[in-house]
Short mmCIF file of C-alpha atoms and ligand atoms in Angstrom, two decimals:
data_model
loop_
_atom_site.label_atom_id
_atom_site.label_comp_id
_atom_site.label_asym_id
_atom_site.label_seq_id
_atom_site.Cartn_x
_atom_site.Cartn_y
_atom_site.Cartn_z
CA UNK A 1096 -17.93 38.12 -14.29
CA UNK A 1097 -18.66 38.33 -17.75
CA UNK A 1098 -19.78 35.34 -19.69
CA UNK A 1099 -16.96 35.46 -22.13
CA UNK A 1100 -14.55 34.79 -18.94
CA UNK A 1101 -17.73 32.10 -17.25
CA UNK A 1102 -17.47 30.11 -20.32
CA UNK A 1103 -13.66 30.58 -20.28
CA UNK A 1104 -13.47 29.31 -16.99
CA UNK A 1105 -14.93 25.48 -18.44
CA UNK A 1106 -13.00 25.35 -21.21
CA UNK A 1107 -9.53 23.98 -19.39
CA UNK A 1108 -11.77 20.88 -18.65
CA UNK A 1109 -12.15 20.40 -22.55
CA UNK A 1110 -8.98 21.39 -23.28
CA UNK A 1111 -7.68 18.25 -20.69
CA UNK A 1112 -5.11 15.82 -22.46
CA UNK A 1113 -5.36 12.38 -21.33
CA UNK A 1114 -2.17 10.87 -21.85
CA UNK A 1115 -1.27 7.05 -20.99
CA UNK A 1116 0.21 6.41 -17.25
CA UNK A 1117 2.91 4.47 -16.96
CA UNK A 1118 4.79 2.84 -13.96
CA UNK A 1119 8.08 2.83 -15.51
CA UNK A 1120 10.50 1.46 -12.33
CA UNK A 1121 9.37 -0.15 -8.96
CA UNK A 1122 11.88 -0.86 -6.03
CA UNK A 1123 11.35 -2.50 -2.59
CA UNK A 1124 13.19 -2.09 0.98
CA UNK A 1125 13.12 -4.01 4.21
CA UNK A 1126 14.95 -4.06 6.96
CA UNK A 1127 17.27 -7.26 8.01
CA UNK A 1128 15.98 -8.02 10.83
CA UNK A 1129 13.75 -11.24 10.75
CA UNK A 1130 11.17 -11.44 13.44
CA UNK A 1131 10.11 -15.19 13.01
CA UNK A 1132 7.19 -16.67 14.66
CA UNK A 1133 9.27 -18.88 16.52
CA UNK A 1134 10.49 -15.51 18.06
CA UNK A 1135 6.86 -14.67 18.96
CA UNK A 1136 6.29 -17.69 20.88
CA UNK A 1137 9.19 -16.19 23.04
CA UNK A 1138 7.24 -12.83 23.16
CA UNK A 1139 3.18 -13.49 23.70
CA UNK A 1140 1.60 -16.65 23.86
CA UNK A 1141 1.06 -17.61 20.84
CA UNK A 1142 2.44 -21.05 18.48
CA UNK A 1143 3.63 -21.05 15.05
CA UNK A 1144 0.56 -23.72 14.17
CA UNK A 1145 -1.91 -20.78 15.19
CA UNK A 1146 -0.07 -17.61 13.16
CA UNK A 1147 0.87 -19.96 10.56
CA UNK A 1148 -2.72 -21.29 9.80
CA UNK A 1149 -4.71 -18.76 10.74
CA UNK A 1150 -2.75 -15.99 8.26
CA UNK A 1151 -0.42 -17.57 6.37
CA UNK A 1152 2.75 -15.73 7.69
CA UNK A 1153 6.03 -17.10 9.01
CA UNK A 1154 7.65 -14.16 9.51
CA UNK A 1155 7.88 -10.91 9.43
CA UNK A 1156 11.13 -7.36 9.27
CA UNK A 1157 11.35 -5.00 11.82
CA UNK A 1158 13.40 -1.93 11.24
CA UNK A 1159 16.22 -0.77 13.78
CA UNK A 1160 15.32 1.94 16.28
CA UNK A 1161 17.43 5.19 14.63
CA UNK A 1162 15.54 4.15 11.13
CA UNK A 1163 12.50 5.76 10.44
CA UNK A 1164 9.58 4.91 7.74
CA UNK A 1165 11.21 7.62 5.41
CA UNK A 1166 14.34 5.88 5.86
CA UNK A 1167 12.85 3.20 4.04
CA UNK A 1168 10.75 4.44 1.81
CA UNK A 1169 13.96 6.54 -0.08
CA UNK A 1170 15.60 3.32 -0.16
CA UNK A 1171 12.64 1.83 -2.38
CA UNK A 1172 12.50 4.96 -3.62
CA UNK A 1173 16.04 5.30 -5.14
CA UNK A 1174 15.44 1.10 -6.54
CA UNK A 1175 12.53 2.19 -8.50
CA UNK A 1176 14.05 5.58 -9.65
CA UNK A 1177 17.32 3.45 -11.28
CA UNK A 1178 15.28 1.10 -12.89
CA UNK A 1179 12.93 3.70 -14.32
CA UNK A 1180 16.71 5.69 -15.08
CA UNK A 1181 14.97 8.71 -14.00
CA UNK A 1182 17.39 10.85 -11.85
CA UNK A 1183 15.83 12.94 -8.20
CA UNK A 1184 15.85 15.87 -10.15
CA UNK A 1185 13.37 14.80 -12.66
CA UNK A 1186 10.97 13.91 -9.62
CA UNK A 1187 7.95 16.83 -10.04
CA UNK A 1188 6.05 15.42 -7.51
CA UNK A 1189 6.16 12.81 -4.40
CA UNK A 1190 3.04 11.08 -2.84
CA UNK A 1191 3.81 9.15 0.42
CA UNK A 1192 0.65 6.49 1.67
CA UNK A 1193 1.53 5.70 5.31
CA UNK A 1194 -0.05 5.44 8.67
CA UNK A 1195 3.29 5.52 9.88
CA UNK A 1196 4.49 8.96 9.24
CA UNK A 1197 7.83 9.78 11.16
CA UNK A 1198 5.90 12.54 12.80
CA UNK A 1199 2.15 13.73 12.83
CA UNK A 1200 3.67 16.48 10.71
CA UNK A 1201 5.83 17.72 8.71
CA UNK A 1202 4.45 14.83 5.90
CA UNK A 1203 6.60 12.11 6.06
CA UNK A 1204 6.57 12.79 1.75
CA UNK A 1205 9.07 16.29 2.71
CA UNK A 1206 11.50 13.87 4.92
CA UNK A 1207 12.14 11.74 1.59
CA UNK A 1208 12.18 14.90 -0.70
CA UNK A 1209 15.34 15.97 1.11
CA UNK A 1210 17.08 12.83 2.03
CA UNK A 1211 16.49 12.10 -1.98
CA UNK A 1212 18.12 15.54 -3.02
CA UNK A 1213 15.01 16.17 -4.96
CA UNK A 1214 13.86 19.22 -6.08
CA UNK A 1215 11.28 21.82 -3.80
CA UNK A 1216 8.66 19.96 -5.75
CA UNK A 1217 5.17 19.41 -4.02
CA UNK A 1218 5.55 16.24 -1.59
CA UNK A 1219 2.34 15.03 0.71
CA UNK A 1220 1.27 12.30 2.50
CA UNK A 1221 -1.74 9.74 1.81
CA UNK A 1222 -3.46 8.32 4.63
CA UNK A 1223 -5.83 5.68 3.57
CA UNK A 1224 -4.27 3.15 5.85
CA UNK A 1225 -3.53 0.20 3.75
CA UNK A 1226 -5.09 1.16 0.62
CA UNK A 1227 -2.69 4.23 0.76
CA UNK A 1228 -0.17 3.08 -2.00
CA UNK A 1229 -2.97 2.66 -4.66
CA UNK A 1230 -4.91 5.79 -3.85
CA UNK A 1231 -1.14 7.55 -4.25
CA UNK A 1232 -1.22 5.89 -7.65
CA UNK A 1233 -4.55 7.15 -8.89
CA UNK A 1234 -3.74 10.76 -7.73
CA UNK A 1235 -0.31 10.90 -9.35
CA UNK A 1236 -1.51 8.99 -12.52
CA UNK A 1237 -4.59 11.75 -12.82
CA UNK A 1238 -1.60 14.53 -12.38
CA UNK A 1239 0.54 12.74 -15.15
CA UNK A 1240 -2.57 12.17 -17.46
CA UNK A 1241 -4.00 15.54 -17.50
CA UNK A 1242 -0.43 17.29 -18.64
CA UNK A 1243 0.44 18.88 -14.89
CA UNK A 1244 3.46 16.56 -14.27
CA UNK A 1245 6.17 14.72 -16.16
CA UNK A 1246 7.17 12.17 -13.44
CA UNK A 1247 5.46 11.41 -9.96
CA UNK A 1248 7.31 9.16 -7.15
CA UNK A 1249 4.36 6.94 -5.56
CA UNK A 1250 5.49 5.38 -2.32
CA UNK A 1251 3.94 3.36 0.42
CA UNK A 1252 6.30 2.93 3.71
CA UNK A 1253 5.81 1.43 7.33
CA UNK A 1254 7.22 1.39 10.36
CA UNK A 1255 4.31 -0.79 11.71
CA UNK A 1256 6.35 -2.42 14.52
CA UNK A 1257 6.28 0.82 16.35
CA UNK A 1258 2.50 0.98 16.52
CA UNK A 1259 2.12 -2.28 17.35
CA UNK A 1260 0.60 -3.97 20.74
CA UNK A 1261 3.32 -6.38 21.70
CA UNK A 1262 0.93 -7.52 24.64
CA UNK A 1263 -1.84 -7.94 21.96
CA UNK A 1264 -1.38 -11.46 20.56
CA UNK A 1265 -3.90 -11.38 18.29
CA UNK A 1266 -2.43 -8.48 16.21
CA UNK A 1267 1.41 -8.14 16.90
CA UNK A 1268 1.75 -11.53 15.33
CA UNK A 1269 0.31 -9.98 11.84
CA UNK A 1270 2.19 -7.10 11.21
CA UNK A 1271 5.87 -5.95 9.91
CA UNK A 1272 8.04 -3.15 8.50
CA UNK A 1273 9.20 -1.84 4.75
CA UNK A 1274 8.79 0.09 1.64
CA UNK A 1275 7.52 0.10 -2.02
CA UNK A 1276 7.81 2.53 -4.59
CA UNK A 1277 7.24 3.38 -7.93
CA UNK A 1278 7.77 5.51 -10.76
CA UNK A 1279 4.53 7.18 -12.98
CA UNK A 1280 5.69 8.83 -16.30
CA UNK A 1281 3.48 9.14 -19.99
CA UNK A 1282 4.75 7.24 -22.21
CA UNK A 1283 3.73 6.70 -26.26
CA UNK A 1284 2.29 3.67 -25.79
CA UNK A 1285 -0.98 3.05 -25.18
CA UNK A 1286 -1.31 0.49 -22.60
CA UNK A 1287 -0.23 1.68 -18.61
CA UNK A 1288 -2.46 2.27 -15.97
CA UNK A 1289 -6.32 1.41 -17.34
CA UNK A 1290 -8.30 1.46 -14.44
CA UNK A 1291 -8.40 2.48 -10.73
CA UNK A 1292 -10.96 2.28 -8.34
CA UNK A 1293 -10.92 3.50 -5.27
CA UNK A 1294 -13.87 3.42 -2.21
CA UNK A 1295 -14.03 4.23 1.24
CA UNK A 1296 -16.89 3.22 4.04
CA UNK A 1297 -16.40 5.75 7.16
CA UNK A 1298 -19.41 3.92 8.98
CA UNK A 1299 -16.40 1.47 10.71
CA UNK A 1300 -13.94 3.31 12.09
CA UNK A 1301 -13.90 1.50 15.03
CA UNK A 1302 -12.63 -1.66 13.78
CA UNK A 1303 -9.42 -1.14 12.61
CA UNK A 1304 -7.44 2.20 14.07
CA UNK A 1305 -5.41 3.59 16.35
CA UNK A 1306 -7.61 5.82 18.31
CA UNK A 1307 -5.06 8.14 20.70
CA UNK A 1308 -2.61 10.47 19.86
CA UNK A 1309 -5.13 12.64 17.50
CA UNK A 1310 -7.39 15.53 17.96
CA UNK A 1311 -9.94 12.99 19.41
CA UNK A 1312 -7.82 11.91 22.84
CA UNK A 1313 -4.58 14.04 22.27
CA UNK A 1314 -1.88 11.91 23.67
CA UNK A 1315 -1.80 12.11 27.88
CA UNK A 1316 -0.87 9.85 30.68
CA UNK A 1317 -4.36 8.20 30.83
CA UNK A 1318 -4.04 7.50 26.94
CA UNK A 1319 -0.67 5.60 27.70
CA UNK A 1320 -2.32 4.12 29.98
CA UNK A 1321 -5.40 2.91 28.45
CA UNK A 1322 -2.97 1.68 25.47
CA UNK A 1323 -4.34 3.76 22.93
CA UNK A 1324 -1.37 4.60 20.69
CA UNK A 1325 -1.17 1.42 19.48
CA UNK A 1326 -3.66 -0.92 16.95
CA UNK A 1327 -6.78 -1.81 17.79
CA UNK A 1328 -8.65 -4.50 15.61
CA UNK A 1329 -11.59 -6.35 15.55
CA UNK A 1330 -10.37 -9.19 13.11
CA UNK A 1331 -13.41 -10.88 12.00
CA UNK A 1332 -14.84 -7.94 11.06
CA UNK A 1333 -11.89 -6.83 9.26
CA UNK A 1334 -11.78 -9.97 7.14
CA UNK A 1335 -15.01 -10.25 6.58
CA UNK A 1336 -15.08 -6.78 5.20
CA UNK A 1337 -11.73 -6.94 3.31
CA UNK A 1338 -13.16 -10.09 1.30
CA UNK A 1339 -16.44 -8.43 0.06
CA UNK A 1340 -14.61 -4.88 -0.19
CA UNK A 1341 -11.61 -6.04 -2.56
CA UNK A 1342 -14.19 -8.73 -4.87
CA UNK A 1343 -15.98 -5.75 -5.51
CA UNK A 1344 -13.33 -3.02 -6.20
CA UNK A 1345 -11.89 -6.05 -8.14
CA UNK A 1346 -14.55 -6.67 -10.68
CA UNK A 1347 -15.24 -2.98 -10.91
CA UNK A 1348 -11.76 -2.37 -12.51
CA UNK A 1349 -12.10 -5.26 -14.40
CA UNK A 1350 -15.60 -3.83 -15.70
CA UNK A 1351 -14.40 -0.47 -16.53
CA UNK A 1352 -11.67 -1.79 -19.07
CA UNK A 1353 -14.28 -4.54 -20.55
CA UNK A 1354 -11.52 -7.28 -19.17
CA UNK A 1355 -12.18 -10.68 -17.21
CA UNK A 1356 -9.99 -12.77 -14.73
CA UNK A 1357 -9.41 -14.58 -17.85
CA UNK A 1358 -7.42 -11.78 -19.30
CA UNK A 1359 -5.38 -11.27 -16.12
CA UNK A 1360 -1.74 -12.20 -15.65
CA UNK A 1361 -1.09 -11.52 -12.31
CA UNK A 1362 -3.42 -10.58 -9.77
CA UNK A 1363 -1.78 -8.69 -6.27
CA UNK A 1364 -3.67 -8.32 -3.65
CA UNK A 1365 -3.00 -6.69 0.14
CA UNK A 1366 -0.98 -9.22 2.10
CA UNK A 1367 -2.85 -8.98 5.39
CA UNK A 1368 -4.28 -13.00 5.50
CA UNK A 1369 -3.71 -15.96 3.70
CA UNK A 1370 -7.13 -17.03 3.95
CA UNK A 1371 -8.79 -13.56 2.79
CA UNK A 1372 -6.58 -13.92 0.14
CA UNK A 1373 -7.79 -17.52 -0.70
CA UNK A 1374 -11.53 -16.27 -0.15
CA UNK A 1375 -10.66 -13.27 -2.76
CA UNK A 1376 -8.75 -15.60 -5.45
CA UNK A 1377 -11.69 -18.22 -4.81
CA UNK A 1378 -14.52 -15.62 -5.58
CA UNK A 1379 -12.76 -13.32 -8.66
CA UNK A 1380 -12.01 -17.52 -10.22
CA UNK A 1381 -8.03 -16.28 -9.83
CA UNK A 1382 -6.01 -19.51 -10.04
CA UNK A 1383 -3.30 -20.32 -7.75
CA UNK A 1384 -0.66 -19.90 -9.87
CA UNK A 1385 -2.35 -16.09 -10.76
CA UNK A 1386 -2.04 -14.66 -7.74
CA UNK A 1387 1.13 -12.99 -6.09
CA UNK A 1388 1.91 -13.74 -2.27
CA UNK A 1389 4.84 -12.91 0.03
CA UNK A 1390 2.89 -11.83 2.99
CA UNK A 1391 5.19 -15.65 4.73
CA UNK A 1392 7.95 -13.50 4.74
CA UNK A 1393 6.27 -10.06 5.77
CA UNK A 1394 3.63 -9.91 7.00
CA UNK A 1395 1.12 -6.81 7.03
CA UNK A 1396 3.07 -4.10 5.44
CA UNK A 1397 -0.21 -1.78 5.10
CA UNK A 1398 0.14 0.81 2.55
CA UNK A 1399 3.62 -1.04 1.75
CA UNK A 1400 2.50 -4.35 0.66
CA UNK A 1401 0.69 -4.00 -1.63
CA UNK A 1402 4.05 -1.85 -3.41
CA UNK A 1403 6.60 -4.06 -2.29
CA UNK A 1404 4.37 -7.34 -3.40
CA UNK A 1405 4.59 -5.56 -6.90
CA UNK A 1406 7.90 -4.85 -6.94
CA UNK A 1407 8.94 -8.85 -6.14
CA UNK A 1408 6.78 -9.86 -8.64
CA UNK A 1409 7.88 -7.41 -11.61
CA UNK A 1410 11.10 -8.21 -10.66
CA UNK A 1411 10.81 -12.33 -10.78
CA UNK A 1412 9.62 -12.11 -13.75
CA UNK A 1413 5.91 -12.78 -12.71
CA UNK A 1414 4.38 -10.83 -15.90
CA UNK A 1415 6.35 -9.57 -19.38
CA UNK A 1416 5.54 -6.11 -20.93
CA UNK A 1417 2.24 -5.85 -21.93
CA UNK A 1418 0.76 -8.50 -19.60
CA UNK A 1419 -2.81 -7.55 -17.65
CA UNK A 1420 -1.92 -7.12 -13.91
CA UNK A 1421 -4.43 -6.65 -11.12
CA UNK A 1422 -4.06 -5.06 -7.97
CA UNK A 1423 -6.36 -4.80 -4.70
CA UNK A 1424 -6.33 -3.38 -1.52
CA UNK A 1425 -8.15 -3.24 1.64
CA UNK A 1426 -7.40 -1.39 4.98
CA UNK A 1427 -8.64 0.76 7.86
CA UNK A 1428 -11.32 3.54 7.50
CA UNK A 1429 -12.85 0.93 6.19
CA UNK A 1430 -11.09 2.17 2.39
CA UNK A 1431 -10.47 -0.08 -0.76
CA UNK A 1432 -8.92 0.12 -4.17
CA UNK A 1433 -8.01 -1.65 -7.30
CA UNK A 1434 -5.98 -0.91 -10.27
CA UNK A 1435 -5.86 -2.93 -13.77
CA UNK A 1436 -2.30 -2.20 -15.98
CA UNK A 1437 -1.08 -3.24 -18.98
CA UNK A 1438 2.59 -3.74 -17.87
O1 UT7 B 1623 -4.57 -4.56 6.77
C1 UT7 B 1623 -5.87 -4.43 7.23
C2 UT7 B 1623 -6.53 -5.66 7.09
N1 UT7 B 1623 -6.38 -6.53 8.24
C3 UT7 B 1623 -6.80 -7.74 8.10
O2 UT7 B 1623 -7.22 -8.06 7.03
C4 UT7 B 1623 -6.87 -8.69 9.27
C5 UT7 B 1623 -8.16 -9.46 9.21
N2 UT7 B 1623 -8.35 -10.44 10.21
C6 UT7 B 1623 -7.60 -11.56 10.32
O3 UT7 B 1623 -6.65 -11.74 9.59
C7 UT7 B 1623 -8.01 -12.61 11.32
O4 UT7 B 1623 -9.26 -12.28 11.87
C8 UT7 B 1623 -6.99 -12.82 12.46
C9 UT7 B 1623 -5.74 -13.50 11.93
C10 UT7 B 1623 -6.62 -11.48 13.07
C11 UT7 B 1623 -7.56 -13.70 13.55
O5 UT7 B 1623 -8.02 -14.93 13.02
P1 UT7 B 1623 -9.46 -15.51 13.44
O6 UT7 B 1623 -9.60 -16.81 12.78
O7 UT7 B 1623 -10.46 -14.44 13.10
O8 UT7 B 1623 -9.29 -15.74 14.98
P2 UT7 B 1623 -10.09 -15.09 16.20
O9 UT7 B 1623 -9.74 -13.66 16.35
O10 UT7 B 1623 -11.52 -15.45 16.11
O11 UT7 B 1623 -9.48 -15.89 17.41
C12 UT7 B 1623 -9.68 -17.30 17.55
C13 UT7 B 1623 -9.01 -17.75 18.82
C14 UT7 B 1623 -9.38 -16.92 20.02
O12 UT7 B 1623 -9.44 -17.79 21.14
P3 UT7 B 1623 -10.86 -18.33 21.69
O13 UT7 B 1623 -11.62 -17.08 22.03
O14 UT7 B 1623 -11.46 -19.09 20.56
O15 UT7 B 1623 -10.46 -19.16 22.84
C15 UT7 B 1623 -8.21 -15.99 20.20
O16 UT7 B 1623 -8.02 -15.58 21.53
O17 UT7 B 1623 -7.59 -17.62 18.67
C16 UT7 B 1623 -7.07 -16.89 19.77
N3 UT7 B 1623 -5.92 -16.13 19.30
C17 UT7 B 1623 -4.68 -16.65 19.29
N4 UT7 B 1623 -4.19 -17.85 19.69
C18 UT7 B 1623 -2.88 -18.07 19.51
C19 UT7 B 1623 -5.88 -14.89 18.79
N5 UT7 B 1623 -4.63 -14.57 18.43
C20 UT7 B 1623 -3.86 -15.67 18.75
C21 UT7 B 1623 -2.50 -15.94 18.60
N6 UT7 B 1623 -2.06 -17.16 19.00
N7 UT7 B 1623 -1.62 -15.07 18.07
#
């Protein structure tokens, strides 16, 4: 190679123009079907005092049989696409966080590219467990930012209730089905997207996953047996973790764009626990009235909550154009992210 074409070969990453990312449409979808705790108490034994003070939720959607995550996830989908009045052929690419795909493959991201009528544009799946919908966000900002796309779908979907351990009262209690979307596009203003930060801690896989069905224990009789298809969770742990983990990610967004909780609007954090959430709001000095829940109604959404949370609260009217809004998320591998926008 001559050095004529080696120096060439740097000079796209000069050439690089960083334009603002902006969500410009969310939308939300869950299913009718309210599983209450009351219900629960029917199913494992477990009281309404317990799930109700120990997480914070009251209840929770599960999604019918024939309807799968993608199901939901183009109903969100198609919300956030007619806000944004941006039509399936305008889609150039479509990021999908789930741990819930309809099938270990094809991505669950080329089910919703179809059912949406979208174009053959590139569509893949993020699995980052519950921080999947904000890692989604990152990648499909950097695409829109550096010129490469025009307008990038970001969707997190779950159909949780079909991984769960309805024997396993400690974790069937916490978790639910649904979808979140939004919409990325540049747009001449300034403000969007600011900061994301995004981490990831692979030394504790053990407490949070769902160990069979992979290349580790490929799905047999014994792995039925041994219930490994569905979660596994060490909860302390997890909360313990997801409290440090989100501060953290938290103040590091906040850091990178020179802001405070001062300057914050709305802060939207993973609905897994009403109490990590407290912990969180208590140690980022997030009032009350700052910070965004609906995790009573829904549960643990994973990689959807954190999107569908967003969606509620853009849509009541919880922040205006230009507001600061924070979000933070926590999940299995351990993984973590954080996002500030200027709305
Ligand atoms: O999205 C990924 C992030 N996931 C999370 O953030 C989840 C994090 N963890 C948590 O939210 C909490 O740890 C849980 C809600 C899962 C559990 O709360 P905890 O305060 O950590 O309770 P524990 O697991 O220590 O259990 C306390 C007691 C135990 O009984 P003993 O051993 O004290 O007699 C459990 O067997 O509560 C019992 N228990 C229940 N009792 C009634 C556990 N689940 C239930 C239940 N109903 N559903």
């Amino acid at each position: 190679m001559t050095t004529s074409a080696k120096s060439n070969l740097r000079s796209p990453k000069s050439k690089r123009h960083i334009r603002p990312v902006h969500i410009v449409g969310t939308g939300s979808y869950v299913p009718d079907r309210i599983l209450t705790n009351a219900d629960l108490e029917k199913m494992v034994d477990t009281t309404d005092e317990w799930i109700t003070t120990r997480s914070g939720i009251k209840e929770r959607r599960i999604a019918p049989d024939w309807m799968c995550t993608s199901d939901m996830a183009v109903e969100a989908a198609r919300r956030a696409m007619q806000q944004a009045g941006v039509h399936e052929n305008e889609i150039d690419l479509i990021i999908c966080g789930t741990v819930t795909p309809d099938m270990p493959f094809p991505n669950t991201a080329c089910f919703i590219q179809h059912k949406l009528g979208a174009r053959h544009v590139p569509a893949f799946d993020i699995e980052a467990a519950c921080s999947g919908f904000i890692y989604g966000l990152e990648i499909g900002q950097q695409f829109i930012a550096s010129g490469a796309y025009e307008t990038v779908l970001v969707i997190g979907a779950e159909k949780l209730s079909t991984i769960v351990d309805w024997q396993d009262r400690s974790t069937c209690v916490l978790f639910g089905d649904g979808a979140g979307a939004a919409v990325l596009r540049s747009r001449s203003e300034e403000h969007g997207i600011l900061a994301t930060c995004m981490g990831a801690n692979g030394s504790q896989t053990d407490i949070l996953s769902l160990p069979g069905g992979g290349a580790k224990f490929p799905a047999s009789k014994e792995t039925v047996s041994a219930r490994m298809h569905v979660i596994k969770m060490e909860g302390k742990e997890v909360f313990k973790n997801a409290v440090i983990a989100m501060q953290t990610a938290a103040e590091e967004a906040l850091k990178k764009c020179n802001l405070t909780m001062a300057d914050i609007k709305c802060v939207i954090p993973h609905q897994a626990n009403l109490r990590i959430i407290d912990a969180l709001a208590s140690r980022l000095g997030a009032p009350e009235e700052k910070v965004y829940i609906n995790l009573h109604r829904y549960g643990n959404v994973s990689a959807a909550s954190v999107a569908i949370a967003l969606d509620e609260a853009a849509r009541e009217g919880r922040f205006q154009r230009g507001d600061l809004i924070l979000l933070v998320v926590f999940g299995a591998g351990l993984t973590w992210a954080s996002c500030v926008i200027q709305w």
